[in-house]
Coordinates of C-alpha atoms in Angstrom, one line a residue:
M1 CA 86.4 -85.5 44.3
D2 CA 87.8 -86.3 47.6
V3 CA 85.5 -87.4 50.6
H4 CA 86.6 -87.1 54.3
G5 CA 85.6 -88.8 57.3
T6 CA 85.1 -92.3 58.4
V7 CA 82.7 -95.3 58.1
A8 CA 82.6 -98.6 60.3
E9 CA 83.2 -101.8 58.6
G10 CA 80.6 -103.1 56.8
F11 CA 79.1 -99.4 55.9
E12 CA 81.8 -99.1 53.0
P13 CA 79.1 -99.0 50.6
V14 CA 77.7 -95.7 52.2
R15 CA 81.3 -94.3 51.6
D16 CA 80.6 -95.2 47.8
A17 CA 77.0 -93.9 47.5
F18 CA 78.0 -90.6 48.8
A19 CA 81.0 -90.3 46.5
R20 CA 78.7 -91.3 43.6
N21 CA 76.7 -88.1 44.5
F22 CA 79.3 -86.0 43.1
T23 CA 81.1 -87.9 40.4
A24 CA 77.8 -88.9 38.9
L25 CA 74.9 -86.7 40.2
G26 CA 76.9 -83.3 40.1
D27 CA 76.8 -82.7 43.9
R28 CA 79.2 -79.9 45.1
G29 CA 79.1 -80.2 48.7
A30 CA 77.7 -82.3 51.1
A31 CA 77.5 -84.2 54.5
V32 CA 76.1 -87.1 56.0
A33 CA 75.8 -88.8 59.4
V34 CA 74.3 -92.4 60.1
Y35 CA 73.5 -93.9 63.2
R36 CA 72.7 -97.5 63.7
D37 CA 71.5 -99.0 67.3
G38 CA 72.5 -95.4 68.6
R39 CA 76.2 -96.0 67.0
K40 CA 77.5 -93.6 64.8
V41 CA 78.4 -95.9 61.5
A42 CA 79.0 -93.0 58.8
D43 CA 80.5 -89.3 59.1
L44 CA 81.5 -88.1 55.8
W45 CA 82.0 -84.8 54.2
G46 CA 83.2 -83.5 50.9
G47 CA 83.1 -80.8 47.9
T48 CA 82.9 -77.2 48.3
K49 CA 80.6 -75.0 50.6
D50 CA 80.7 -71.7 48.2
V51 CA 79.1 -70.8 45.1
D52 CA 82.2 -70.5 43.4
G53 CA 83.7 -73.8 44.5
T54 CA 86.8 -72.6 46.1
E55 CA 85.8 -73.0 49.8
P56 CA 86.1 -77.0 50.6
W57 CA 83.5 -78.5 52.8
R58 CA 84.8 -79.3 56.0
R59 CA 83.7 -81.3 59.2
G60 CA 81.3 -79.0 60.9
T61 CA 80.4 -76.8 57.8
A62 CA 77.0 -75.5 58.7
Q63 CA 74.1 -76.6 56.3
V64 CA 70.5 -75.4 56.3
V65 CA 68.0 -78.5 56.5
R66 CA 64.5 -77.6 55.0
S67 CA 61.2 -79.8 55.7
A68 CA 63.7 -82.5 57.8
T69 CA 60.3 -82.1 60.5
K70 CA 57.3 -82.2 58.0
G71 CA 57.1 -86.2 58.5
V72 CA 57.7 -86.1 62.4
A73 CA 55.1 -83.2 62.7
A74 CA 52.8 -85.4 60.4
A75 CA 53.6 -88.4 62.8
V76 CA 52.1 -86.5 65.7
A77 CA 48.8 -85.7 63.9
L78 CA 48.2 -89.4 62.9
L79 CA 49.4 -90.7 66.2
L80 CA 46.4 -88.6 67.8
H81 CA 44.4 -90.2 64.6
Q82 CA 45.3 -93.3 66.0
R83 CA 44.0 -92.3 69.4
G84 CA 40.8 -91.4 68.5
E85 CA 41.6 -87.8 69.0
L86 CA 41.7 -86.4 65.4
D87 CA 39.5 -87.2 62.7
L88 CA 40.9 -87.1 59.5
D89 CA 38.2 -86.5 57.5
A90 CA 36.9 -83.8 60.2
P91 CA 37.0 -80.3 58.7
V92 CA 39.8 -78.3 60.0
G93 CA 37.3 -75.6 61.8
E94 CA 35.8 -78.5 63.9
Y95 CA 39.1 -78.1 65.8
W96 CA 39.9 -74.3 65.1
P97 CA 37.2 -72.6 64.5
E98 CA 38.6 -69.2 63.3
F99 CA 40.0 -71.4 60.3
K100 CA 36.8 -71.4 58.7
A101 CA 37.2 -68.0 57.2
H102 CA 37.2 -67.3 53.6
G103 CA 36.4 -70.4 52.0
K104 CA 38.2 -73.0 54.3
E105 CA 35.0 -74.6 55.9
R106 CA 35.7 -77.4 53.7
V107 CA 39.3 -78.2 54.6
L108 CA 39.6 -81.5 56.1
V109 CA 42.4 -82.6 58.2
R110 CA 43.7 -85.0 55.7
H111 CA 43.8 -82.0 52.9
V112 CA 46.5 -80.5 55.6
L113 CA 48.7 -83.6 55.7
N114 CA 48.8 -84.0 52.1
H115 CA 49.2 -80.4 51.1
R116 CA 45.8 -80.1 49.5
A117 CA 44.4 -77.6 51.8
G118 CA 45.0 -74.7 49.0
L119 CA 47.3 -72.8 51.5
P120 CA 50.8 -73.2 50.3
V121 CA 52.0 -69.9 50.8
L122 CA 50.7 -66.6 52.6
D123 CA 49.2 -63.5 50.9
R124 CA 51.5 -61.5 52.8
P125 CA 54.6 -62.9 53.7
L126 CA 55.5 -62.5 57.6
T127 CA 58.5 -61.0 58.7
P128 CA 61.2 -63.3 60.3
G129 CA 60.3 -62.1 63.7
E130 CA 56.7 -62.5 63.0
A131 CA 57.5 -66.1 61.9
L132 CA 58.9 -67.3 64.9
D133 CA 55.7 -65.8 66.9
P134 CA 53.7 -69.3 67.3
L135 CA 50.6 -67.5 66.9
R136 CA 50.8 -65.2 64.1
G137 CA 51.8 -67.9 61.5
P138 CA 48.4 -70.0 62.4
A139 CA 46.6 -66.5 62.5
A140 CA 47.9 -65.4 59.1
V141 CA 46.8 -68.8 57.3
A142 CA 43.5 -69.0 59.1
A143 CA 43.0 -65.5 57.8
Q144 CA 43.3 -66.0 54.3
A145 CA 41.5 -67.5 51.4
P146 CA 42.8 -70.7 49.8
V147 CA 44.7 -70.1 46.5
W148 CA 42.7 -73.5 44.9
E149 CA 39.7 -75.2 46.1
P150 CA 40.6 -77.2 49.1
G151 CA 41.2 -81.1 48.2
T152 CA 41.0 -80.6 44.2
D153 CA 44.6 -79.7 43.6
H154 CA 48.1 -80.5 45.1
G155 CA 51.1 -77.9 46.1
Y156 CA 53.7 -78.4 48.5
H157 CA 53.0 -76.6 51.7
A158 CA 56.4 -75.6 52.4
L159 CA 55.8 -72.3 54.5
T160 CA 52.4 -73.0 55.9
Y161 CA 52.4 -77.2 56.8
G162 CA 54.3 -76.5 60.1
W163 CA 51.7 -73.4 61.5
L164 CA 49.0 -75.8 60.3
L165 CA 49.9 -78.9 62.2
D166 CA 51.0 -77.2 65.1
E167 CA 47.9 -75.5 65.5
L168 CA 45.7 -78.5 65.1
V169 CA 48.0 -80.4 67.6
R170 CA 47.7 -77.4 69.7
R171 CA 43.8 -77.0 69.5
V172 CA 43.4 -81.0 70.3
T173 CA 46.2 -81.6 72.6
G174 CA 46.7 -78.2 74.5
R175 CA 50.3 -78.0 73.3
G176 CA 52.2 -77.8 69.9
T177 CA 54.3 -79.9 67.9

């Protein structure tokens, strides 16, 4: 497998680890850029970008990145907690009264942060246009019942986490994440 790009002196193990993703772990195509102290120390790409494995991955090949901002959004909520503005053990409805509907009055802020709120999906998926509306997603989550009893189980809230945290932050600060 050809790996293209550059690594700064001393960062050759990054290239080796990247190459191992193809030779030992079965990756088909990928890219990575690593910065240290504001300086790019690795810029690598390799493999193929299509399902058939015929189109090479090139510098600048577009890539879908999922869930990369969930940690940052959680950090915003935790900073508000550290400042005494958001109680992790408070019900979400204390900050967002409309959220209490349909058995969610016992959902705690910490349940949202740790994917235990019981709201991993929407009952009715939103259209792309609706999903981009910063008010529609939170309203849809607030209007539905949890899939399980909040706090009793875990399920990755891939589609709802951003709306949940954004609305909590908005209710506490007047600004979204």
